[in-house]
């Protein structure tokens, strides 16, 4: 499109909803006949979002400010029942709105009425001179505004004018203020000063002459240009001090009044909450009063917010916990479901018992606190107290023989060894005397015991497993199949039939499965059914037994069973869990040391009678240390395709691991991991499919916990003493409403049963808002399912939804989906975490694979070694993230296509389970990444960071027969690195920038991902990742830089064009960097890339290198001390979007850069083949920046003198805008036509690139993202762009021209 035509069009720019911290919350109470639960108003960025707590849906969102964060929302009911006055404050601004509700539909009397919400601006108050801390509605159509200079302003809503300003004589800055009262005469102010004190004062009329207490002057006009302000009445007022409260040892962040105004609750930087008693009488202003009431200690970090009711106190802090306290100071409950920097706000509604928490992670959690939750019950023989939740039945029972025993236990006492739930009211118990009992639980908590069998010799039962008829087919009238293993090595199989109230033994037989004390486990497999049972021993040998028809009469019990096969583990360690797939013919086992072993399981074993029994089957594959050295607790298998299966396992490391086995390639690969931070041991997960886990059950320390993985909320937490005690649990379809847990302690079985009938009850806790990163983001990039659409190209409907990956300060990487039809972020999933929680500094997405010519003489027999690989593996799409501790992580794209199972919000999944109603869901293209590989340097205290890279480079260069270029780089690296040896800050080096591209040698099945990383020690290294073997190589060091590099880009130029008869493949690979000293440098790495790919393609790498890996878990220091010292007083340079416009004879590139000098630079360079005639270079204005660029270019030419020079490079059209932003520029993107930039001024600016490289601003927009750190863009259709900005939150901006 012509530039003149673009200038004539009117471009539109609009922003979507801000995804970031929640800074304000407020309840909106509806009439009781319309809704039993209130609405919730939440402030996020510059927006106010309205939620219906009954349906947990977002009703609407409104933009109330421009670039100002909402930090206060106050609501007041007006004369009309469905009309409210709403005050929203942010920084120094206050706006008054009218919020009205309109009934949309209420056709069904049983359904919840639907309302349409409208928010209209009544008046925007003038700017105050200080920050607004609190607003309170008063009678007579007024409200009071408290400011951080310890002053109060009274605003008349009818006259839209300020009628009074009262300034406290103690003029000090405040961290917090809270107003109380319903009229001006009763107004009391509590001010938290910077001196860690609380000043309580009020405003009173001055009837006589002025006293020592200074009277307040008449109202001051805050803005002389505003005619709405009027003079105050003749009445004069004064500030009267009530008391000064002293006791906190840190800044006071929040103050709240009790409903009666007699008590104050304050929270502070000193991690304490204090209760004060206040008497509304005038005192000497110098009187200091100590705390009256309990001091609440329990938080491990600063406390941000609090609220108080007639029954209890609630606090929320930086440790991401919300704690409920009694008025006596005793902690009653702790809720910890947020992540990141903490919980900013907490809010409690006494009428509905709803508790709302919101924080930095963008999540809004809703809990329901019942009065009974705070009662405690002393259980017999248990010194600990248990929380009683509504609907939970807690009963204590004993086994029959234990009831007759009186006194302490001895060696002859009978006690429980194993127990297992069948359903919510049936439990099986096995004892040390060999008895098996059936227990029927009544609603009153009593248990009806039925003795079923006793194993031969009354030896202790060491293991038990249950296969119920609801999990398998009912055969011969048998409802439950129970396998018992005893201390003599015998296995007893019991079939139970009959009603639950009168169970009977249908059959029972016993056989010897091993030596004495050598039988440690019996396992049914649901997929194989009741005809097959597994046993294990301490040496890792797994035996498979076939059970014959129990109705057949045989002389001996041994005639009912046959040993089919033995599966000896290659590790020789005890097997803890297993799962088998009949269709896929595979058996997977997990052992006590975190290893997974995969065995072949032929169908011939099951379909035909083998001539020989007990055949030994060797492992097909294995994965060592899938859970580190922690025990594997559960395994599940699912089918991906005819030749691929996916396996997930859980273990005592608190992780859910995902692996994939490919039959054709015989590869057993680790593809991902989810760490459930609330659990140290995960026993099992429940899910619709392996990739969509919903609930995890396990232990942390002494507590049993069930977690909702979708809402990141704890469903159940029961103190039981830990996982070593015999225990069992059973989960219903909705675990929040239906769950059972039983454990044994001191001969007593404690049964916790929460089983609510029906499905009409609301499930809590709920997550209203999408949970996101809990800390600041430093990088982001768009992820494209297909190649990016050019801005002037034809619109593609598939590209309407966008995927953005973000890297955070806490080391997490997330994939978030933006849906333009909704104008909102619709889903976010956690891809993983960097090793040790090291901060993610840069991310790039790689989707295109470049080909280079093969060298047939050096690769004999290469074609014969090629394997059949799917297209996805031929052309992989990678995500590369780098950060602190020099951690480099690669992720592989797994595009699942159209997926109807994914809803807009996780809460809808719970509603489906609850009501059985399946909402209409659009088809969204589901995208995900799997972990591919992680690389980080090995700690070596004797050498510095650069020396290690150089030594590795020497090893790699020996791989090449023609490694001259690599050797040259190595020598230069060695020269520069000698001064760095023995650096004590070695572990604090971090990667600052990354760019990558994929290269494949023609005729080879290997793909090489070349990764260029910039380190904080001012080095730029070229790394290589060999796929599919996940091998990392250091290819070489680029020329040493005088300053650290902050931004990297690359350009791949096709210098050989296709011709008839033969295909000529060849590219020029150029790396461009921007450093902290403002310089831009260029490198040609073509020869390095081609030699490395050709050499690696000729090797049988898979034969001599074991590349099996898994990501390491654990958290650590963020590092970065040395980097902070390097970047002081330096001008940082960032640039993005190297755009290429090519023709047959030349390629034109546009480079746009920006830094903390607030300037934008647009530079162009042209690459032409050596055979093409080159015009005389154009003269560029002589500036420092141009001299640096020219010097870098000359250096590049000198380095290439020994190489084959097959192209010319020419720089021209250097254009500079000195004050493009009013603050440092943090992110830039360009496609050669448009440039988008953002900076710390919280603006995004849109520039049109002219014919000669000049930049012209066409539009700008104020963002809701505080402190923007990164920007990326994409052309999503014809004349349509999407720009994503991240920092303290994320926001999408759409830039487009409307259709004619």
CSV table of C-alpha atoms in Angstrom, one decimal, residues 680-959:
chain,number,residue,atom,x,y,z
A,680,UNK,CA,5.2,-32.6,49.0
A,681,UNK,CA,3.8,-36.0,48.0
A,682,UNK,CA,1.2,-36.4,45.3
A,683,UNK,CA,-0.6,-39.7,45.6
A,684,UNK,CA,-2.9,-39.4,42.7
A,685,UNK,CA,-4.6,-37.0,40.3
A,686,UNK,CA,-8.1,-37.1,38.8
A,687,UNK,CA,-8.7,-35.8,35.3
A,688,UNK,CA,-10.8,-36.1,32.1
A,689,UNK,CA,-7.6,-36.9,30.3
A,690,UNK,CA,-3.9,-36.9,31.1
A,691,UNK,CA,-3.3,-33.4,29.8
A,692,UNK,CA,-6.2,-31.9,31.7
A,693,UNK,CA,-5.6,-32.8,35.4
A,694,UNK,CA,-8.2,-31.3,37.7
A,695,UNK,CA,-7.5,-32.4,41.2
A,696,UNK,CA,-4.5,-33.7,43.1
A,697,UNK,CA,-4.6,-35.5,46.4
A,698,UNK,CA,-1.5,-35.9,48.6
A,699,UNK,CA,0.3,-34.8,51.7
A,700,UNK,CA,2.4,-32.0,52.9
A,701,UNK,CA,4.1,-32.5,56.3
A,702,UNK,CA,1.4,-33.9,58.6
A,703,UNK,CA,-1.6,-32.8,56.5
A,704,UNK,CA,-3.7,-34.5,53.8
A,705,UNK,CA,-4.7,-32.1,51.1
A,706,UNK,CA,-6.9,-32.1,48.0
A,707,UNK,CA,-6.0,-29.4,45.5
A,708,UNK,CA,-8.1,-28.0,42.6
A,709,UNK,CA,-5.4,-27.6,39.9
A,710,UNK,CA,-7.7,-25.5,37.8
A,711,UNK,CA,-8.5,-22.8,40.4
A,712,UNK,CA,-5.3,-23.3,42.4
A,713,UNK,CA,-7.4,-23.7,45.6
A,714,UNK,CA,-7.2,-26.2,48.4
A,715,UNK,CA,-10.4,-28.3,48.6
A,716,UNK,CA,-9.6,-30.2,51.8
A,717,UNK,CA,-6.9,-30.0,54.4
A,718,UNK,CA,-6.9,-32.4,57.3
A,719,UNK,CA,-4.2,-32.9,59.9
A,720,UNK,CA,-3.6,-36.6,60.1
A,721,UNK,CA,0.1,-37.1,61.0
A,722,UNK,CA,1.5,-37.8,57.6
A,723,UNK,CA,1.4,-40.4,54.8
A,724,UNK,CA,3.2,-43.1,56.7
A,725,UNK,CA,0.0,-43.9,58.7
A,726,UNK,CA,-2.5,-46.3,57.1
A,727,UNK,CA,-5.0,-44.1,55.2
A,728,UNK,CA,-7.5,-44.1,52.3
A,729,UNK,CA,-9.6,-41.5,50.5
A,730,UNK,CA,-12.4,-41.4,48.0
A,731,UNK,CA,-13.4,-38.5,45.8
A,732,UNK,CA,-16.8,-37.9,44.2
A,733,UNK,CA,-17.6,-36.2,40.9
A,734,UNK,CA,-17.2,-32.8,42.6
A,735,UNK,CA,-14.5,-33.2,45.3
A,736,UNK,CA,-15.4,-29.8,46.8
A,737,UNK,CA,-18.8,-31.2,47.8
A,738,UNK,CA,-18.1,-35.0,48.0
A,739,UNK,CA,-14.9,-36.4,49.5
A,740,UNK,CA,-14.0,-39.0,52.2
A,741,UNK,CA,-10.7,-39.5,54.1
A,742,UNK,CA,-9.8,-42.0,56.8
A,743,UNK,CA,-6.6,-42.5,58.7
A,744,UNK,CA,-5.4,-44.5,61.7
A,745,UNK,CA,-3.9,-43.2,64.9
A,746,UNK,CA,-3.5,-45.2,68.1
A,747,UNK,CA,-5.9,-48.0,67.2
A,748,UNK,CA,-8.5,-45.5,66.2
A,749,UNK,CA,-9.8,-44.9,62.7
A,750,UNK,CA,-10.6,-41.3,62.1
A,751,UNK,CA,-13.1,-40.8,59.3
A,752,UNK,CA,-13.8,-37.4,57.7
A,753,UNK,CA,-16.7,-37.6,55.4
A,754,UNK,CA,-18.0,-34.5,53.4
A,755,UNK,CA,-20.8,-35.8,51.2
A,756,UNK,CA,-23.5,-33.3,50.3
A,757,UNK,CA,-26.5,-34.7,48.5
A,758,UNK,CA,-27.6,-33.2,45.3
A,759,UNK,CA,-25.8,-30.7,43.2
A,760,UNK,CA,-27.6,-27.4,43.7
A,761,UNK,CA,-25.2,-26.0,46.4
A,762,UNK,CA,-22.6,-23.5,45.4
A,763,UNK,CA,-19.0,-24.7,45.3
A,764,UNK,CA,-16.4,-22.7,47.2
A,765,UNK,CA,-13.7,-21.5,46.8
A,766,UNK,CA,-14.2,-19.9,43.5
A,767,UNK,CA,-11.7,-18.1,41.2
A,768,UNK,CA,-13.4,-15.1,39.5
A,769,UNK,CA,-10.5,-13.7,37.6
A,770,UNK,CA,-7.8,-15.3,35.5
A,771,UNK,CA,-4.7,-16.2,37.6
A,772,UNK,CA,-1.5,-14.9,36.0
A,773,UNK,CA,2.1,-14.3,37.0
A,774,UNK,CA,2.6,-13.2,40.6
A,775,UNK,CA,5.6,-10.9,39.8
A,776,UNK,CA,6.9,-8.6,37.2
A,777,UNK,CA,7.4,-9.7,33.6
A,778,UNK,CA,10.6,-8.9,31.7
A,779,UNK,CA,9.8,-10.5,28.3
A,780,UNK,CA,7.0,-11.7,26.0
A,781,UNK,CA,6.5,-12.8,22.5
A,782,UNK,CA,3.7,-13.9,20.2
A,783,UNK,CA,3.4,-17.5,19.2
A,784,UNK,CA,2.0,-18.3,15.8
A,785,UNK,CA,0.4,-21.5,14.8
A,786,UNK,CA,1.2,-20.7,11.2
A,787,UNK,CA,3.6,-18.1,9.7
A,788,UNK,CA,2.8,-14.5,10.6
A,789,UNK,CA,0.4,-12.7,8.3
A,790,UNK,CA,1.7,-9.5,6.8
A,791,UNK,CA,0.0,-6.3,7.7
A,792,UNK,CA,-1.3,-5.7,4.2
A,793,UNK,CA,-2.0,-9.3,3.4
A,794,UNK,CA,-5.2,-11.1,3.2
A,795,UNK,CA,-7.0,-11.7,6.5
A,796,UNK,CA,-6.8,-15.2,7.9
A,797,UNK,CA,-9.6,-16.3,10.2
A,798,UNK,CA,-7.4,-18.8,12.0
A,799,UNK,CA,-5.2,-16.0,13.3
A,800,UNK,CA,-8.0,-14.1,15.0
A,801,UNK,CA,-7.1,-15.6,18.4
A,802,UNK,CA,-3.6,-14.8,19.7
A,803,UNK,CA,-1.2,-16.7,21.9
A,804,UNK,CA,1.4,-14.8,24.0
A,805,UNK,CA,4.2,-16.3,26.0
A,806,UNK,CA,5.6,-14.4,29.0
A,807,UNK,CA,8.6,-14.8,31.2
A,808,UNK,CA,8.5,-13.6,34.8
A,809,UNK,CA,10.8,-12.6,37.6
A,810,UNK,CA,10.0,-15.8,39.5
A,811,UNK,CA,11.2,-18.0,36.7
A,812,UNK,CA,7.8,-19.1,35.4
A,813,UNK,CA,6.8,-19.2,31.7
A,814,UNK,CA,3.2,-18.9,30.8
A,815,UNK,CA,1.1,-19.2,27.6
A,816,UNK,CA,-1.9,-16.9,27.5
A,817,UNK,CA,-4.7,-16.7,24.9
A,818,UNK,CA,-6.3,-13.5,23.8
A,819,UNK,CA,-9.8,-13.7,22.1
A,820,UNK,CA,-10.6,-10.6,20.1
A,821,UNK,CA,-14.4,-11.5,20.0
A,822,UNK,CA,-14.4,-11.1,23.8
A,823,UNK,CA,-11.8,-8.4,23.9
A,824,UNK,CA,-10.3,-10.2,26.8
A,825,UNK,CA,-7.7,-12.8,27.9
A,826,UNK,CA,-9.6,-16.1,27.9
A,827,UNK,CA,-7.1,-18.7,29.2
A,828,UNK,CA,-3.6,-19.0,30.7
A,829,UNK,CA,-1.6,-22.0,31.4
A,830,UNK,CA,1.8,-22.5,33.1
A,831,UNK,CA,4.3,-24.1,30.8
A,832,UNK,CA,7.0,-24.5,33.5
A,833,UNK,CA,9.6,-22.9,35.6
A,834,UNK,CA,13.3,-22.1,35.2
A,835,UNK,CA,15.7,-24.1,37.3
A,836,UNK,CA,15.9,-22.7,40.8
A,837,UNK,CA,13.2,-20.1,40.0
A,838,UNK,CA,15.8,-18.0,38.2
A,839,UNK,CA,14.3,-14.9,36.6
A,840,UNK,CA,13.3,-15.1,32.9
A,841,UNK,CA,14.9,-12.2,31.0
A,842,UNK,CA,14.2,-12.9,27.4
A,843,UNK,CA,12.0,-15.2,25.2
A,844,UNK,CA,11.9,-15.9,21.5
A,845,UNK,CA,9.8,-18.1,19.3
A,846,UNK,CA,11.3,-20.1,16.4
A,847,UNK,CA,9.1,-21.6,13.7
A,848,UNK,CA,10.9,-21.5,10.3
A,849,UNK,CA,13.6,-24.1,9.4
A,850,UNK,CA,16.3,-23.1,6.9
A,851,UNK,CA,18.0,-25.6,4.7
A,852,UNK,CA,21.7,-25.8,3.8
A,853,UNK,CA,23.4,-27.9,1.2
A,854,UNK,CA,24.8,-31.2,2.2
A,855,UNK,CA,28.3,-32.4,1.6
A,856,UNK,CA,27.9,-35.9,0.1
A,857,UNK,CA,31.6,-37.1,0.3
A,858,UNK,CA,31.7,-36.4,4.0
A,859,UNK,CA,28.4,-38.2,4.8
A,860,UNK,CA,28.6,-41.7,3.4
A,861,UNK,CA,25.5,-43.9,3.9
A,862,UNK,CA,23.5,-41.0,5.5
A,863,UNK,CA,20.3,-41.9,3.5
A,864,UNK,CA,20.3,-45.4,4.9
A,865,UNK,CA,20.2,-44.2,8.5
A,866,UNK,CA,17.2,-41.9,8.1
A,867,UNK,CA,14.1,-42.8,10.1
A,868,UNK,CA,10.5,-42.1,9.4
A,869,UNK,CA,9.7,-39.0,11.3
A,870,UNK,CA,6.4,-37.1,11.4
A,871,UNK,CA,6.1,-33.7,9.9
A,872,UNK,CA,5.9,-32.1,13.3
A,873,UNK,CA,9.4,-33.4,14.1
A,874,UNK,CA,10.8,-32.5,10.6
A,875,UNK,CA,9.8,-28.9,11.2
A,876,UNK,CA,9.7,-28.2,14.9
A,877,UNK,CA,8.5,-24.9,16.4
A,878,UNK,CA,10.5,-24.0,19.5
A,879,UNK,CA,10.2,-21.5,22.3
A,880,UNK,CA,13.5,-20.5,23.9
A,881,UNK,CA,13.8,-18.7,27.2
A,882,UNK,CA,16.9,-17.4,29.0
A,883,UNK,CA,17.5,-15.7,32.3
A,884,UNK,CA,19.4,-15.6,35.6
A,885,UNK,CA,22.0,-18.2,36.5
A,886,UNK,CA,22.6,-18.6,32.8
A,887,UNK,CA,19.7,-20.9,32.5
A,888,UNK,CA,18.6,-21.6,28.9
A,889,UNK,CA,15.4,-23.6,28.4
A,890,UNK,CA,13.8,-24.8,25.1
A,891,UNK,CA,10.1,-25.8,24.7
A,892,UNK,CA,8.6,-27.7,21.8
A,893,UNK,CA,5.2,-26.6,20.4
A,894,UNK,CA,2.4,-29.2,20.7
A,895,UNK,CA,-0.5,-28.0,18.6
A,896,UNK,CA,-3.6,-30.0,19.5
A,897,UNK,CA,-5.8,-28.5,16.8
A,898,UNK,CA,-9.5,-27.8,17.5
A,899,UNK,CA,-10.4,-28.6,21.1
A,900,UNK,CA,-14.0,-28.4,22.3
A,901,UNK,CA,-13.1,-29.3,25.9
A,902,UNK,CA,-11.5,-26.0,26.7
A,903,UNK,CA,-13.8,-23.4,28.3
A,904,UNK,CA,-13.3,-19.8,28.7
A,905,UNK,CA,-12.8,-19.9,32.5
A,906,UNK,CA,-11.9,-22.8,34.8
A,907,UNK,CA,-14.9,-22.1,36.9
A,908,UNK,CA,-17.2,-23.3,34.1
A,909,UNK,CA,-15.8,-26.8,34.4
A,910,UNK,CA,-16.9,-27.0,38.0
A,911,UNK,CA,-20.4,-25.8,37.0
A,912,UNK,CA,-20.6,-28.6,34.4
A,913,UNK,CA,-19.8,-31.2,37.1
A,914,UNK,CA,-22.2,-29.6,39.4
A,915,UNK,CA,-25.3,-29.2,37.3
A,916,UNK,CA,-24.7,-31.6,34.4
A,917,UNK,CA,-25.3,-28.7,32.0
A,918,UNK,CA,-22.8,-28.4,29.2
A,919,UNK,CA,-22.6,-24.8,27.9
A,920,UNK,CA,-22.2,-24.1,24.3
A,921,UNK,CA,-18.5,-23.6,23.6
A,922,UNK,CA,-16.9,-22.3,20.5
A,923,UNK,CA,-14.1,-24.3,18.9
A,924,UNK,CA,-10.8,-22.8,20.0
A,925,UNK,CA,-7.5,-23.9,18.6
A,926,UNK,CA,-5.7,-25.3,21.6
A,927,UNK,CA,-2.0,-24.8,21.8
A,928,UNK,CA,0.6,-25.9,24.3
A,929,UNK,CA,4.3,-26.4,24.7
A,930,UNK,CA,6.2,-29.3,26.2
A,931,UNK,CA,9.5,-29.0,27.9
A,932,UNK,CA,12.3,-30.0,25.6
A,933,UNK,CA,15.6,-29.3,27.3
A,934,UNK,CA,17.4,-27.1,29.9
A,935,UNK,CA,21.0,-26.1,29.8
A,936,UNK,CA,23.0,-24.3,32.5
A,937,UNK,CA,26.7,-24.1,33.3
A,938,UNK,CA,28.2,-26.6,35.8
A,939,UNK,CA,29.5,-24.9,38.8
A,940,UNK,CA,33.3,-24.7,38.9
A,941,UNK,CA,34.8,-22.6,41.6
A,942,UNK,CA,38.2,-22.5,40.1
A,943,UNK,CA,37.3,-20.6,36.9
A,944,UNK,CA,35.1,-17.8,35.7
A,945,UNK,CA,32.2,-17.8,33.4
A,946,UNK,CA,34.1,-16.9,30.2
A,947,UNK,CA,36.8,-19.5,30.7
A,948,UNK,CA,34.2,-22.3,30.9
A,949,UNK,CA,32.7,-21.2,27.6
A,950,UNK,CA,36.1,-21.1,25.9
A,951,UNK,CA,37.1,-24.5,27.1
A,952,UNK,CA,33.9,-26.0,25.8
A,953,UNK,CA,34.4,-24.2,22.5
A,954,UNK,CA,37.7,-26.0,22.1
A,955,UNK,CA,36.1,-29.3,22.5
A,956,UNK,CA,33.5,-28.5,20.0
A,957,UNK,CA,36.0,-27.1,17.5
A,958,UNK,CA,37.8,-30.4,17.5
A,959,UNK,CA,34.7,-31.9,16.0
